[in-house]
Short mmCIF file of C-alpha atoms and ligand atoms in Angstrom, two decimals:
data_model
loop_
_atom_site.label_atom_id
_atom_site.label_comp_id
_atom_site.label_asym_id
_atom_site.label_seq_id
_atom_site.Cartn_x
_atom_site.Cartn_y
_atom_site.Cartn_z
CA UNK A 27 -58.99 -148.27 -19.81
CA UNK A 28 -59.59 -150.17 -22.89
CA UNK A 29 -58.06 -153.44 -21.82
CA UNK A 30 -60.07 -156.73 -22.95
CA UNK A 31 -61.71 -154.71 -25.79
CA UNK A 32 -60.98 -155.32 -29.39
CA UNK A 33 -60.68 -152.56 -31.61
CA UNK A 34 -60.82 -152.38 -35.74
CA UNK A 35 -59.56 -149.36 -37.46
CA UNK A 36 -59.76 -149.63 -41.17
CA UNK A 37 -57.19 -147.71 -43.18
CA UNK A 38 -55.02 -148.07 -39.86
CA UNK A 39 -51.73 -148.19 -41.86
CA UNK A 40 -50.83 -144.46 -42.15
CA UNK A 41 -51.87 -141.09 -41.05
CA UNK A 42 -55.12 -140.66 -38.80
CA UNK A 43 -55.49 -144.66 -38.50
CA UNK A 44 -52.43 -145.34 -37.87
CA UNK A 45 -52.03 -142.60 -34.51
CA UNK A 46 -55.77 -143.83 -33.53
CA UNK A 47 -54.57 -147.77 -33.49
CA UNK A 48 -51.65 -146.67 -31.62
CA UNK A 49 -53.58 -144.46 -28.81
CA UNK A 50 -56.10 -147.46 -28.83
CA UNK A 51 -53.06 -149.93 -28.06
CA UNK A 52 -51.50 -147.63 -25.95
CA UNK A 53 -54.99 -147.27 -23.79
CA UNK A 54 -54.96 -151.75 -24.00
CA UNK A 55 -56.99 -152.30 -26.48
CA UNK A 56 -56.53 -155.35 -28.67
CA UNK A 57 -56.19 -153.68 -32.24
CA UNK A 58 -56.91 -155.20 -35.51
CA UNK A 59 -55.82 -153.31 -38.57
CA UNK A 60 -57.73 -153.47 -41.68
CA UNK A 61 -55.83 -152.29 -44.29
CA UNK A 62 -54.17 -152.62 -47.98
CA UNK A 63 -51.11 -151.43 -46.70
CA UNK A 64 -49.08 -153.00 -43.73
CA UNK A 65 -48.96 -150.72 -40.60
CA UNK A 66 -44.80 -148.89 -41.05
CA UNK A 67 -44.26 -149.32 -37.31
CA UNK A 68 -45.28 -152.70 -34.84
CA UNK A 69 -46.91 -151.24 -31.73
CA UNK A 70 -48.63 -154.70 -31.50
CA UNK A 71 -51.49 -154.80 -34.00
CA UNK A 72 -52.76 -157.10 -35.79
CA UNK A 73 -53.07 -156.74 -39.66
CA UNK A 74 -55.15 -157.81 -41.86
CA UNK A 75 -54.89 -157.44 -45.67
CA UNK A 76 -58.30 -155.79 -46.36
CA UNK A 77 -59.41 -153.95 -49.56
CA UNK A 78 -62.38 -152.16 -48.14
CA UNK A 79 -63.97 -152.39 -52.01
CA UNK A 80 -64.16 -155.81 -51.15
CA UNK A 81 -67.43 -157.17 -48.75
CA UNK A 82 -65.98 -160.60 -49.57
CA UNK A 83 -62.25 -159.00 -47.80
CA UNK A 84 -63.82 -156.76 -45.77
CA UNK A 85 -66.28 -160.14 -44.27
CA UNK A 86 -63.12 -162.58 -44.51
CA UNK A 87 -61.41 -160.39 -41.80
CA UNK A 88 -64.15 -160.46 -39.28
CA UNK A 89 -64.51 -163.34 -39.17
CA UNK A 90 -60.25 -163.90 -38.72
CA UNK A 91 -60.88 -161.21 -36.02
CA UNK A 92 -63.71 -161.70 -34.03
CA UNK A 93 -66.65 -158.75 -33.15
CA UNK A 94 -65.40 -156.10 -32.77
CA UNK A 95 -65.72 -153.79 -29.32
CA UNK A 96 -64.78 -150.48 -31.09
CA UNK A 97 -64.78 -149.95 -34.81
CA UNK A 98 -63.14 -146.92 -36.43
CA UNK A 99 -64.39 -146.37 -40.41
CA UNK A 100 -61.35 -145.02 -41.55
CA UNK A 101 -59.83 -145.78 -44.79
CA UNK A 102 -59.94 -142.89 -47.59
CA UNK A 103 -58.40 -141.71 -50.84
CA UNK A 104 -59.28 -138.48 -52.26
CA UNK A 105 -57.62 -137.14 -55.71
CA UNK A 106 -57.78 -133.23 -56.89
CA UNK A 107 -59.41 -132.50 -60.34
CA UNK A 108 -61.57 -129.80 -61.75
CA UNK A 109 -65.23 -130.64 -61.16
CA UNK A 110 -65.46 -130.37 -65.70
CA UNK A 111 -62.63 -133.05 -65.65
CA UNK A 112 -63.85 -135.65 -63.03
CA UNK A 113 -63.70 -138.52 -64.61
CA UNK A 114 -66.48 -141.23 -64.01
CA UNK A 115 -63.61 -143.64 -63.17
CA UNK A 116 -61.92 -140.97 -60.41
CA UNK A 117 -66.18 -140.46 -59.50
CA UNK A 118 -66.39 -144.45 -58.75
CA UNK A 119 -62.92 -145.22 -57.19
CA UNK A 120 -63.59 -142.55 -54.57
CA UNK A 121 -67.24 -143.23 -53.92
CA UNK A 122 -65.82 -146.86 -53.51
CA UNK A 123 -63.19 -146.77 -51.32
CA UNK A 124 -64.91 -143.55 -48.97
CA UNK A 125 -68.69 -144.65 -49.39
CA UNK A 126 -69.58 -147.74 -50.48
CA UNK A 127 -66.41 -149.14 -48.46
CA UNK A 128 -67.78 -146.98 -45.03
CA UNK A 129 -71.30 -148.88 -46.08
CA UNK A 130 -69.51 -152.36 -45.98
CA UNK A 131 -67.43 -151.87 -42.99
CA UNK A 132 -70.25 -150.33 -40.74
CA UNK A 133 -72.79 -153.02 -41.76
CA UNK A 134 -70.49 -156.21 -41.35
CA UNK A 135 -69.54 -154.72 -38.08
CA UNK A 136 -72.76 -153.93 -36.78
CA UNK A 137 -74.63 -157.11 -37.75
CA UNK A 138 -71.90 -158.62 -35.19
CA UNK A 139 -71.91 -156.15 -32.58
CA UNK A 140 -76.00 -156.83 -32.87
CA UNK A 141 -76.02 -159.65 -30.81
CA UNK A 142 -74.09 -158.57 -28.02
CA UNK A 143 -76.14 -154.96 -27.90
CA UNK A 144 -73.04 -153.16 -27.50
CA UNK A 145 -70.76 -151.54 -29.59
CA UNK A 146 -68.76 -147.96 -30.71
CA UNK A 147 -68.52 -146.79 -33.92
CA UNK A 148 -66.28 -143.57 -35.16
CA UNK A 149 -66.45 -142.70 -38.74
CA UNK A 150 -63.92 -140.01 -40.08
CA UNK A 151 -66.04 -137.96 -42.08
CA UNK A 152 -64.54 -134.37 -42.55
CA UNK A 153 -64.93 -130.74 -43.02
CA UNK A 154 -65.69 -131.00 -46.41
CA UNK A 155 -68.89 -133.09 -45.67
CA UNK A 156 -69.94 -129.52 -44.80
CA UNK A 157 -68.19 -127.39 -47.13
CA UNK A 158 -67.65 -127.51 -51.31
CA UNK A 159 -63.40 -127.33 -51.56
CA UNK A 160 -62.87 -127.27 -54.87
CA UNK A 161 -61.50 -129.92 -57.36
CA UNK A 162 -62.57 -132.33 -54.88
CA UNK A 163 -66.19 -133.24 -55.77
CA UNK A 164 -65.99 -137.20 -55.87
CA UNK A 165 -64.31 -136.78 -52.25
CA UNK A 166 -66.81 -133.78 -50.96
CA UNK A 167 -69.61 -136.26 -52.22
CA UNK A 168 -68.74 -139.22 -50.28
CA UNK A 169 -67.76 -137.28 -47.14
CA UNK A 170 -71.21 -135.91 -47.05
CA UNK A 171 -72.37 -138.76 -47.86
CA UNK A 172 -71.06 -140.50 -44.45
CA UNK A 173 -73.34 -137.71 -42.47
CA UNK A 174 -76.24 -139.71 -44.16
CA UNK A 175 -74.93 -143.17 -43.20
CA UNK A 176 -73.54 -141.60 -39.60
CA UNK A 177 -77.53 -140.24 -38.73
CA UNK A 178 -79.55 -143.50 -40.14
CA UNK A 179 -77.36 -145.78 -38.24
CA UNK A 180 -77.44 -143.56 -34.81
CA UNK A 181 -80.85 -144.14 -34.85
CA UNK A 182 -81.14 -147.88 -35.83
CA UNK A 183 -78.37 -149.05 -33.41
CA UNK A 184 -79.07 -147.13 -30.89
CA UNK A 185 -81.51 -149.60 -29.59
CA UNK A 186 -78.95 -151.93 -29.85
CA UNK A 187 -76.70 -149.63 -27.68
CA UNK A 188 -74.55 -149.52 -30.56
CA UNK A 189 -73.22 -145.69 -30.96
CA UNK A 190 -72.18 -144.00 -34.03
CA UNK A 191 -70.19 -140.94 -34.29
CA UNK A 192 -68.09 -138.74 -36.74
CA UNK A 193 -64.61 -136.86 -36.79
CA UNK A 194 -64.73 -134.16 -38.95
CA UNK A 195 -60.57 -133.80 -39.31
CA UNK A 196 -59.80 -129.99 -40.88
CA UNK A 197 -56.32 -129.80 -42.53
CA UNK A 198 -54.30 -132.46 -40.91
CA UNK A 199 -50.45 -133.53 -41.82
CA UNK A 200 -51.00 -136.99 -43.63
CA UNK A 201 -49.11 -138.48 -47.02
CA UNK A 202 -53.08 -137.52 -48.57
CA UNK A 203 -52.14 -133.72 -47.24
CA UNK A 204 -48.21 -133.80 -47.72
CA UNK A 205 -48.45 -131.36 -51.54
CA UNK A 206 -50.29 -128.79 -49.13
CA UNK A 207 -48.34 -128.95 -46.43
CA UNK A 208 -44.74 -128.96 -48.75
CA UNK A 209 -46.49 -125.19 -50.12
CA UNK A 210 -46.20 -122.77 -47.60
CA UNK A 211 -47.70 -119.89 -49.76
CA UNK A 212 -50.85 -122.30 -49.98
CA UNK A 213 -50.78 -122.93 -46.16
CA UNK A 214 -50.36 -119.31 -45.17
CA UNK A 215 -53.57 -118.49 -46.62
CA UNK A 216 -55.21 -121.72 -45.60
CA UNK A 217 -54.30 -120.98 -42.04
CA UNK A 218 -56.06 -117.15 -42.26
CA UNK A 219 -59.03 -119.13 -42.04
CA UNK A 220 -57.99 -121.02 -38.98
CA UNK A 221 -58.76 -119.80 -35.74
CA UNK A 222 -55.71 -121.73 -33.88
CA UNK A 223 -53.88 -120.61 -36.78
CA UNK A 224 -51.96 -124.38 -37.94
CA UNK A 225 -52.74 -127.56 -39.39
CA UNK A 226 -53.42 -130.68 -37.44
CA UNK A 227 -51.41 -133.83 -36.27
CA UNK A 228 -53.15 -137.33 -36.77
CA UNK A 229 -52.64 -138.23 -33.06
CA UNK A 230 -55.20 -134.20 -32.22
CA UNK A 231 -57.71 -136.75 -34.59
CA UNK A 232 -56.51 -139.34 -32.56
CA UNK A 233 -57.52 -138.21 -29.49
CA UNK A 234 -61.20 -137.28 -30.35
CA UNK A 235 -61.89 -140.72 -32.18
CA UNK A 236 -60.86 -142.41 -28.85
CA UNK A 237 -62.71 -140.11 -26.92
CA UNK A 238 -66.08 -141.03 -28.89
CA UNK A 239 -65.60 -144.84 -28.95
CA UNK A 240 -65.02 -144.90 -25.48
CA UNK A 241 -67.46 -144.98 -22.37
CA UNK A 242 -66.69 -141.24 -21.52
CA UNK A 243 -68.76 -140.79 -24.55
CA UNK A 244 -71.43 -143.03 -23.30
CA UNK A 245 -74.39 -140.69 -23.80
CA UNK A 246 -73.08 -139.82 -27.53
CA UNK A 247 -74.41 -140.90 -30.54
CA UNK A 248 -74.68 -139.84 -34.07
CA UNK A 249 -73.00 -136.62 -33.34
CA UNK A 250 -70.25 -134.58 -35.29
CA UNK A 251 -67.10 -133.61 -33.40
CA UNK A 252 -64.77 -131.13 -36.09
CA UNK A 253 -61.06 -131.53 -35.09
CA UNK A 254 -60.22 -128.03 -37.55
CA UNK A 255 -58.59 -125.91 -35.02
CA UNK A 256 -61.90 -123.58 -35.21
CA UNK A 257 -62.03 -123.33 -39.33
CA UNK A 258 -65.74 -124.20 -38.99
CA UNK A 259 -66.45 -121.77 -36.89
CA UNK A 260 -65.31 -118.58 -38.98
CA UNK A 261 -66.37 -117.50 -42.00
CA UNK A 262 -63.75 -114.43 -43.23
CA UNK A 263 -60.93 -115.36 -41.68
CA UNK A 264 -58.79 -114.79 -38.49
CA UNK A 265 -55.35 -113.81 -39.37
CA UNK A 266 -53.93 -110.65 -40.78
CA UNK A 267 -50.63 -109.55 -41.16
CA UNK A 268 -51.27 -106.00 -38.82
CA UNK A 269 -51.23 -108.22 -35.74
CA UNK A 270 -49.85 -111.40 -36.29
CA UNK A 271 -47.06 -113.01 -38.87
CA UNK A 272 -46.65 -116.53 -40.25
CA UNK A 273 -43.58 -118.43 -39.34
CA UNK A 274 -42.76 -121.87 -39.49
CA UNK A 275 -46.33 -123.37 -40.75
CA UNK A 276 -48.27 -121.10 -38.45
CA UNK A 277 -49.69 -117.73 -37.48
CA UNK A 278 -48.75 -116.46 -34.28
CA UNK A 279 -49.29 -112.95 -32.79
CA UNK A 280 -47.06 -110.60 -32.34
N1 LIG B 26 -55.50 -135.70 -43.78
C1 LIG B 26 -56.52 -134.85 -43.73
O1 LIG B 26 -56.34 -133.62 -43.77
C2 LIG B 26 -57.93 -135.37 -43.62
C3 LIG B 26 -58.95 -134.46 -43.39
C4 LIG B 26 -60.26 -134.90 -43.28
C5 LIG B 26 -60.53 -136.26 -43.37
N2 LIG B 26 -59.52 -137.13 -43.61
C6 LIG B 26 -59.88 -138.56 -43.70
O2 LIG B 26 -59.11 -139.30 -42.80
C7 LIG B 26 -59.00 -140.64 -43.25
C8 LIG B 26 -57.55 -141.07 -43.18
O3 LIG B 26 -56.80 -140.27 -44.10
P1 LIG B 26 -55.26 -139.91 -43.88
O4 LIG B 26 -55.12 -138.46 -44.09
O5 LIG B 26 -54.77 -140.53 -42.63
O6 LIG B 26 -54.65 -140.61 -45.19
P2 LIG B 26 -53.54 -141.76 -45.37
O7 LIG B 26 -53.37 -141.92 -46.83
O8 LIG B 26 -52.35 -141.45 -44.54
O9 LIG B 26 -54.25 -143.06 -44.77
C9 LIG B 26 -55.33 -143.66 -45.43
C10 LIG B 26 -55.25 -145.16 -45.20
O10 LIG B 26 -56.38 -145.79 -45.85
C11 LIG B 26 -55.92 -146.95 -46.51
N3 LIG B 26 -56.79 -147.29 -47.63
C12 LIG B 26 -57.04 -146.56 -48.75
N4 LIG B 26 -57.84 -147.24 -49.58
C13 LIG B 26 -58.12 -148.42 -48.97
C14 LIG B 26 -58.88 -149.55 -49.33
N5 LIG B 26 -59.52 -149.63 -50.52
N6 LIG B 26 -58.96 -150.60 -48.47
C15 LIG B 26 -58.29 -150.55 -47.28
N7 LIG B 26 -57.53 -149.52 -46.90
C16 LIG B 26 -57.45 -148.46 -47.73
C17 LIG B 26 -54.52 -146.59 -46.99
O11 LIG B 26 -53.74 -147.75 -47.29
C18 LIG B 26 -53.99 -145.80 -45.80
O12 LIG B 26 -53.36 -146.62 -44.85
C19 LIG B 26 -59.60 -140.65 -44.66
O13 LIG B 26 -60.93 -141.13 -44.61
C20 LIG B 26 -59.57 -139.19 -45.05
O14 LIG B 26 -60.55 -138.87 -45.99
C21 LIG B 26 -58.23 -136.73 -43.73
#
């Protein structure tokens, strides 16, 4: 399905990048991998050493790698502290790697997908580019912040045929989400709010990232698609003990 097209995922070492190279492989896609890290398992990408701080690393690997068919804006950090506490260094390092580093990626990309007026573009935004979690400002600020670079480039690509598109992952089971997912106190109250009542796996993310890059998507552009198991869609939770317990990381009826 993908065969013959060649597909960048930055931050494609771990978690959500790492299960969306491997469905793009899996679907024949040629798959670059721009990351710090090297990918943990070889299902045949290719990677390439990229700090996405960097334009000068972020420019050196496409040209290495050629234009890319499918581009997925991927790499993120985030770090907990109280909004009082933020430190201007924590404020920068985040709005680097999540903002400025989204900024980089989309415009190298684009200018080379430009010339061949096509292109597909996911960027993994997330809940909180919606909602205020707290001790998380630098990260809630640069996730909102990709909404604004997700709707300006929609329209100025679009008449390039370019699409761009957004994941908005809820709670999903990643190193970045292993302290909540290691509490189950903290996850049994997370997962009130949850209509489907768990967390998410990367390859759920997976499958929606795919979905938007490729020509099933074809008439979608600059849209938001939350993978949250419903948690945007509720405001005072789902769950209550009366009808339903919570077992084994989730909250099943009785
Ligand atoms: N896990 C969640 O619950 C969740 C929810 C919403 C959004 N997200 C977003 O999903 C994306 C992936 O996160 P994840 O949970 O898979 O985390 P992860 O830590 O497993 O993976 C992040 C990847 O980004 C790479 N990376 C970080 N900084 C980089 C840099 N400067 N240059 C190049 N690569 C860099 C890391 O090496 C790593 O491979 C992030 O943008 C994150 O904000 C995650």
């Amino acid at each position: 399905m993908l065969s013959g097209k060649l597909a960048v995922v930055t931050g494609g070492a771990n978690g959500i990048g790492a299960a969306t190279a491997r469905l793009l492989a899996a679907k024949g896609a040629s798959v670059a991998v721009f990351d710090r890290e090297a990918p943990r398992e070889d299902f045949g990408a290719h990677h390439f050493p990229v700090d996405v701080t960097s334009r000068e690393s972020i420019d050196a690997a496409f040209a290495a790698a050629g234009t890319p068919d499918i581009l997925m804006v991927n790499a993120g950090t985030a770090e907990e502290q109280d909004f009082l506490d933020h430190t201007a260094g924590l404020w920068e390092r985040t709005l680097a790697v999540n903002l400025s580093g989204a900024f980089h990626t989309l415009q190298a990309a684009a200018r080379l997908m430009k010339a061949r007026r096509r292109g597909a573009i996911v960027i993994t935004a997330s809940t909180n580019s919606f909602d205020g979690e707290a001790r998380l400002t630098a990260y809630n600020a640069s996730k909102a912040g990709l909404l604004g670079l997700l709707h300006t480039t929609a329209n100025e690509l679009g008449p390039y045929r370019i699409r761009v598109n957004a994941v908005c992952p809820g709670l999903i089971r990643t190193r970045l989400t292993e302290a909540q997912f290691s509490n189950p106190d903290l996850l049994r109250e997370y997962f009130r709010h949850i209509p489907l009542g768990r967390g998410g796996r990367p390859e759920e993310v997976a499958q929606a990232c795919v979905f938007l890059a490729s020509d099933e998507a074809s008439y979608i552009t600059g849209a938001t698609l939350c993978v949250d198991g419903g948690q945007m869609a509720g405001k005072f939770g789902t769950w209550t003990e009366s009808r339903a317990e919570f077992s084994q990381g989730e909250w099943r009826l009785r």
